[in-house]
Coordinates of C-alpha atoms and ligand atoms in Angstrom, one line a residue:
X16 CA 0.1 0.0 0.0
X17 CA 1.3 3.3 -1.1
X18 CA 1.9 5.5 2.0
X19 CA 0.1 8.8 1.0
X20 CA 0.3 12.1 2.7
X21 CA -2.1 15.1 2.4
X22 CA 0.1 16.7 -0.3
X23 CA -0.2 13.6 -2.6
X24 CA -2.6 14.3 -5.5
X25 CA -4.8 11.1 -5.1
X26 CA -8.2 11.0 -6.4
X27 CA -10.7 8.7 -4.5
X28 CA -10.9 6.6 -7.4
X29 CA -7.2 5.9 -7.4
X30 CA -7.2 5.4 -3.7
X31 CA -10.1 2.8 -3.8
X32 CA -8.2 0.9 -6.7
X33 CA -5.0 0.8 -4.5
X34 CA -7.0 -0.4 -1.5
X35 CA -8.7 -3.1 -3.6
X36 CA -5.3 -4.2 -4.8
X37 CA -4.5 -5.2 -1.1
X38 CA -7.1 -8.0 -1.6
X39 CA -6.2 -10.3 -4.6
X40 CA -9.5 -12.0 -4.2
X41 CA -11.5 -8.7 -4.6
X42 CA -13.8 -8.7 -7.6
X43 CA -14.1 -4.8 -7.9
X44 CA -17.8 -4.9 -6.9
X45 CA -17.3 -3.1 -3.5
X46 CA -14.8 -0.5 -5.3
X47 CA -17.8 0.1 -7.9
X48 CA -20.3 0.6 -5.1
X49 CA -17.9 3.3 -3.5
X50 CA -17.3 4.9 -7.0
X51 CA -21.1 5.2 -7.4
X52 CA -21.6 6.7 -3.9
X53 CA -18.9 9.3 -4.6
X54 CA -20.9 10.1 -7.8
X55 CA -24.1 10.5 -5.9
X56 CA -22.3 12.6 -3.3
X57 CA -21.1 15.0 -6.1
X58 CA -24.7 15.4 -7.4
X59 CA -26.3 16.0 -3.9
X60 CA -23.4 18.5 -3.0
X61 CA -24.2 20.5 -6.2
X62 CA -27.8 20.7 -5.3
X63 CA -27.4 21.4 -1.5
X64 CA -24.8 24.2 -2.5
X65 CA -27.5 26.0 -4.5
X66 CA -30.3 25.2 -2.5
X67 CA -30.8 28.7 -1.1
X68 CA -30.9 30.0 -4.6
X69 CA -33.1 27.5 -6.4
X70 CA -36.0 28.0 -4.1
X71 CA -35.7 24.5 -3.1
X72 CA -35.7 24.9 0.7
X73 CA -38.6 24.0 2.9
X74 CA -41.5 21.8 2.1
X75 CA -41.8 19.5 -0.6
X76 CA -43.6 19.8 -4.0
X77 CA -43.4 23.6 -4.2
X78 CA -43.6 25.2 -7.6
X79 CA -40.7 27.5 -8.3
X80 CA -40.7 30.6 -10.5
X81 CA -40.3 28.4 -13.5
X82 CA -43.5 26.4 -12.5
X83 CA -41.2 23.4 -11.9
X84 CA -42.1 21.1 -9.0
X85 CA -39.2 21.4 -6.6
X86 CA -38.3 18.1 -4.7
X87 CA -37.2 18.6 -1.1
X88 CA -33.5 18.0 -0.8
X89 CA -33.8 14.7 1.3
X90 CA -36.2 13.3 -1.4
X91 CA -33.8 14.4 -4.1
X92 CA -30.8 12.9 -2.2
X93 CA -32.7 9.5 -1.5
X94 CA -33.6 9.3 -5.3
X95 CA -30.1 10.3 -6.4
X96 CA -28.5 7.5 -4.3
X97 CA -31.1 5.0 -5.4
X98 CA -30.8 5.8 -9.1
X99 CA -26.9 5.8 -8.9
X100 CA -26.7 2.4 -7.4
X101 CA -29.8 0.4 -8.4
X102 CA -28.5 -0.8 -11.8
X103 CA -24.7 -1.5 -11.3
X104 CA -25.2 -5.1 -10.6
X105 CA -23.4 -5.0 -7.2
X106 CA -26.4 -4.7 -4.8
X107 CA -29.1 -7.1 -4.0
X108 CA -31.1 -4.6 -1.9
X109 CA -31.0 -1.3 -0.3
X110 CA -32.5 0.4 2.8
X111 CA -33.2 4.1 3.2
X112 CA -34.2 6.4 6.3
X113 CA -36.6 7.7 3.7
X114 CA -38.1 4.4 2.9
X115 CA -40.4 2.4 5.2
X116 CA -39.3 -0.9 3.8
X117 CA -36.5 -2.8 1.9
X118 CA -35.7 -1.2 -1.6
X119 CA -35.5 -4.1 -4.2
X120 CA -33.3 -4.0 -7.1
X121 CA -35.6 -3.3 -10.2
X122 CA -36.7 -6.3 -12.3
X123 CA -34.4 -6.8 -15.1
X124 CA -31.2 -5.5 -13.3
X125 CA -28.6 -7.9 -12.3
X126 CA -28.4 -8.5 -8.3
X127 CA -25.0 -8.5 -6.6
X128 CA -23.7 -9.6 -3.4
X129 CA -23.9 -6.5 -1.3
X130 CA -26.5 -4.5 0.5
X131 CA -26.4 -0.7 1.0
X132 CA -28.1 1.1 3.9
X133 CA -28.1 4.8 4.0
X134 CA -29.5 8.1 5.4
X135 CA -29.6 10.3 2.3
X136 CA -29.6 13.6 4.0
X137 CA -29.3 13.7 7.8
X138 CA -30.2 16.8 9.5
X139 CA -31.9 18.3 6.4
X140 CA -34.0 20.6 8.5
X141 CA -30.7 22.4 9.1
X142 CA -30.3 23.3 5.3
X143 CA -32.6 26.3 5.7
X144 CA -30.4 27.9 8.0
X145 CA -27.1 26.9 6.2
X146 CA -25.9 24.3 8.9
X147 CA -23.9 21.6 7.4
X148 CA -25.8 18.4 6.6
X149 CA -24.6 14.8 5.7
X150 CA -25.3 11.5 4.0
X151 CA -24.4 8.4 5.8
X152 CA -23.9 4.8 4.4
X153 CA -23.1 1.4 5.4
X154 CA -22.4 -1.7 3.1
X155 CA -22.9 -5.4 4.4
X156 CA -22.6 -8.7 2.4
X157 CA -25.7 -10.6 1.5
X158 CA -26.1 -13.8 3.7
X159 CA -29.4 -15.3 2.4
X160 CA -29.2 -17.8 -0.3
X161 CA -31.5 -16.4 -3.1
X162 CA -30.5 -13.8 -5.9
X163 CA -32.6 -11.0 -4.5
X164 CA -32.0 -9.3 -1.0
X165 CA -34.3 -10.0 1.9
X166 CA -34.9 -8.3 5.2
X167 CA -32.4 -10.7 6.9
X168 CA -29.6 -9.4 4.8
X169 CA -30.5 -5.9 6.0
X170 CA -30.7 -6.7 9.8
X171 CA -27.0 -7.5 10.4
X172 CA -24.9 -6.3 13.4
X173 CA -22.6 -3.5 12.6
X174 CA -19.4 -5.8 13.1
X175 CA -20.5 -7.4 9.7
X176 CA -20.0 -4.1 7.8
X177 CA -17.6 -4.3 4.8
X178 CA -17.6 -0.5 4.2
X179 CA -19.1 2.6 5.7
X180 CA -18.7 6.4 5.7
X181 CA -20.4 9.8 5.4
X182 CA -20.3 12.8 3.3
X183 CA -20.5 16.2 5.0
X184 CA -21.9 19.0 3.1
X185 CA -20.2 21.9 4.8
X186 CA -17.7 24.9 4.1
X187 CA -16.3 22.1 1.9
X188 CA -17.8 18.8 0.8
X189 CA -15.8 15.9 2.4
X190 CA -16.4 12.2 1.9
X191 CA -14.9 10.0 4.8
X192 CA -14.9 6.1 4.4
X193 CA -13.5 3.0 5.7
X194 CA -13.3 -0.6 4.3
X195 CA -11.7 -1.8 7.5
X196 CA -8.1 -0.5 6.4
X197 CA -8.2 2.8 8.3
X198 CA -10.4 5.9 7.9
X199 CA -9.7 8.2 5.0
X200 CA -11.0 11.7 4.2
X201 CA -11.4 13.2 0.7
X202 CA -12.2 16.8 0.0
X203 CA -14.1 17.6 -3.2
X204 CA -12.5 20.1 -5.5
X205 CA -15.5 21.6 -7.2
X206 CA -13.2 23.2 -9.9
X207 CA -12.4 19.7 -11.2
X208 CA -15.3 17.6 -9.8
X209 CA -12.9 15.3 -8.0
X210 CA -12.7 14.0 -4.4
X211 CA -9.0 14.3 -3.6
X212 CA -7.3 12.6 -0.7
X213 CA -7.0 15.3 2.1
X214 CA -7.0 13.3 5.4
X215 CA -5.2 10.1 4.9
X216 CA -5.6 7.5 7.9
X217 CA -7.5 9.8 10.2
X218 CA -6.9 9.1 14.1
X219 CA -9.4 10.6 16.6
X220 CA -7.5 12.0 19.6
X221 CA -7.4 9.6 22.5
X222 CA -8.8 12.3 24.8
X223 CA -11.7 14.7 23.7
X224 CA -12.0 18.4 23.6
X225 CA -15.6 18.6 22.8
X226 CA -18.9 17.4 24.2
X227 CA -21.7 17.3 22.0
X228 CA -25.1 16.7 23.7
X229 CA -28.6 18.3 23.7
X230 CA -28.9 18.8 27.4
X231 CA -32.6 20.3 27.1
X232 CA -33.5 16.7 27.7
X233 CA -31.5 16.5 31.2
X234 CA -34.8 16.2 33.1
X235 CA -35.7 13.0 31.2
X236 CA -32.3 11.3 31.5
X237 CA -31.6 8.4 33.9
X238 CA -29.5 9.4 36.8
X239 CA -26.3 7.8 35.6
X240 CA -26.5 9.7 32.4
X241 CA -27.0 13.0 34.4
X242 CA -23.9 11.9 36.4
X243 CA -21.9 11.3 33.3
X244 CA -22.6 14.5 31.8
X245 CA -21.6 16.3 34.9
X246 CA -18.4 14.4 34.8
X247 CA -17.8 15.6 31.2
X248 CA -18.2 19.0 32.3
X249 CA -15.6 18.7 35.1
X250 CA -18.1 18.8 37.9
X251 CA -16.6 16.9 40.8
X252 CA -13.1 17.6 39.5
X253 CA -12.6 14.1 38.2
X254 CA -12.3 15.0 34.5
X255 CA -11.0 18.2 32.8
X256 CA -14.1 19.9 31.5
X257 CA -15.0 19.5 27.8
X258 CA -16.1 22.4 25.7
X259 CA -19.7 22.0 24.6
X260 CA -20.2 22.1 20.8
X261 CA -23.6 20.9 19.6
X262 CA -24.8 21.7 16.0
X263 CA -27.9 19.6 16.0
X264 CA -26.6 17.8 12.8
X265 CA -25.2 14.3 13.5
X266 CA -22.5 14.3 10.7
X267 CA -21.3 17.8 11.6
X268 CA -20.9 17.1 15.1
X269 CA -19.5 13.8 14.5
X270 CA -16.9 15.0 12.0
X271 CA -15.7 17.9 14.3
X272 CA -15.2 15.3 17.1
X273 CA -13.4 13.0 14.8
X274 CA -10.9 15.3 13.8
X275 CA -10.6 17.4 16.9
X276 CA -11.4 14.9 19.7
X277 CA -14.6 14.7 21.5
X278 CA -17.6 12.6 22.4
X279 CA -21.2 12.8 20.9
X280 CA -24.1 11.7 23.1
X281 CA -27.6 10.9 22.4
X282 CA -28.9 9.1 25.4
X283 CA -32.2 7.4 25.8
X284 CA -34.7 9.9 27.5
X285 CA -38.3 9.6 28.8
X286 CA -39.7 10.8 25.3
X287 CA -37.2 8.5 23.3
X288 CA -36.7 5.4 25.4
X289 CA -34.3 4.0 22.7
X290 CA -32.8 7.3 21.7
X291 CA -33.2 9.1 18.6
X292 CA -30.8 8.0 16.1
X293 CA -31.1 5.0 13.9
X294 CA -28.8 1.9 14.5
X295 CA -28.4 0.6 10.8
X296 CA -27.6 3.8 8.8
X297 CA -26.5 6.2 11.4
X298 CA -24.9 4.6 14.4
X299 CA -23.3 1.5 12.9
X300 CA -21.6 3.2 9.9
X301 CA -20.2 6.0 12.2
X302 CA -19.1 3.5 14.7
X303 CA -17.2 1.5 12.1
X304 CA -15.5 4.9 11.0
X305 CA -14.5 5.9 14.5
X306 CA -13.2 2.5 15.6
X307 CA -11.1 2.4 12.6
X308 CA -9.9 5.9 13.7
X309 CA -9.1 4.6 17.2
X310 CA -12.2 5.7 18.9
X311 CA -15.3 3.9 20.4
X312 CA -19.0 3.7 20.1
X313 CA -21.3 2.3 22.7
X314 CA -25.1 2.4 23.4
X315 CA -24.2 2.4 27.1
X316 CA -24.2 -1.3 27.6
X317 CA -22.4 -2.7 24.7
X318 CA -20.4 -1.8 21.5
X319 CA -22.7 -0.3 18.9
X320 CA -21.5 -2.8 16.3
X321 CA -22.4 -5.8 18.5
X322 CA -26.0 -4.8 18.8
X323 CA -28.3 -7.4 17.0
X324 CA -30.9 -5.6 14.9
X325 CA -34.5 -6.7 14.8
X326 CA -36.1 -3.8 12.9
X327 CA -35.1 -1.9 9.9
X328 CA -35.5 1.7 11.6
X329 CA -34.6 0.8 15.1
X330 CA -33.2 3.5 17.3
X331 CA -30.3 3.5 19.7
X332 CA -28.9 5.5 22.5
X333 CA -25.3 6.6 21.2
X334 CA -22.2 7.6 22.7
X335 CA -19.4 8.0 20.1
X336 CA -16.0 9.4 19.9
X337 CA -12.7 9.6 21.6
X338 CA -11.7 6.5 23.6
X339 CA -11.4 8.1 27.0
X340 CA -14.7 9.7 27.0
X341 CA -16.6 6.7 25.6
X342 CA -14.8 4.3 28.0
X343 CA -16.1 6.7 30.8
X344 CA -19.6 6.3 29.5
X345 CA -19.4 2.5 29.3
X346 CA -17.9 2.4 32.9
X347 CA -20.6 4.7 34.3
X348 CA -23.6 3.3 32.4
X349 CA -23.0 -0.3 31.9
X350 CA -23.8 -1.6 35.4
X351 CA -27.0 0.3 35.7
X352 CA -30.2 0.3 33.8
X353 CA -30.6 2.9 31.2
X354 CA -34.4 3.2 31.3
X355 CA -35.4 6.7 31.2
X356 CA -36.0 8.8 34.6
X357 CA -39.2 7.7 36.1
Ligands
LIG402 P1 -32.2 17.0 18.8 C1 -31.1 15.8 13.1 O1 -32.6 15.9 13.0 C2 -30.8 14.5 13.8 O2 -31.3 13.3 13.2 C3 -29.3 14.4 13.8 O3 -28.7 14.9 12.7 C4 -28.8 15.3 15.1 O4 -27.8 14.8 15.7 C5 -30.1 15.0 16.0 O5 -31.3 14.8 15.1 C6 -30.4 16.4 16.9 O6 -31.6 15.9 17.6 O7 -33.2 16.2 19.5 O8 -31.1 17.5 19.6 O9 -32.7 18.1 17.8

């Protein structure tokens, strides 16, 4: 494997090929999925970039000045990803935050050996106020016998992921992904329409700087969670206080903590007894990325990637980021029930 630095001019396509060559048995199908995701990301980035101008904000099905029906951005993102990947012959099924059930490969298209699960545009309510949003994706292998994907292929624990990552549509557009050989970041150069390697082999700082949590739910948290948040804030003098940074957009909060060190927490609370974030296409892929970067992700009782899914859109409490802070969460929460405050 060529050792790249941030000054190497390496496109994501070239990097994917180099990683594929580490696996002589590779067929190129997983590489093809990553190419197609990068293409979809460029198309979504283009739309997000001009959203404020194209009267595309806010509610769906508005007619713009040309009388065209405007799609909501998350509908656009969802359809862009499906159309970019449904005919490549590498997938046997997909699942999306935007779709209630399994997304089959259209009749007439070849089915492949992988499954793609994704959140096409997480945090899309933030677009209207120009806050960064993101796409999150997870790839697992098909485990059932037939050609077409089944729900069982979708409901796999995160440790079975073969690839995962996210795109952040922020001051620049970045794609961060892993195939189990480190976590790597690529920044879109809009002048040439290429994702270029900008963050090779990302490593999250062992100790965090930032705490990302919405503490308006504090009254609804279980006592151990309240105690954990106090310790993160340095109350009791056990830990150095973390700076609170909460954007309210998961990918933006996660990405800042990945690069700068920190912990993102979305605990269970009385109103959301299983937390708010989705296991299969939000927590699992980010957990794969953060573990590859040397961090951790837990639901308070176990590694996120060890949770056995039972439903496609199931939610999970999430504590994810720097090793020191997530280990503190596991230590403080694991012994005691995390049912919300009674
Ligand atoms: P709250 C956005 O709606 C989202 O799904 C994530 O991107 C974000 O981290 C979370 O919800 C914010 O939730 O309850 O703090 O507004």
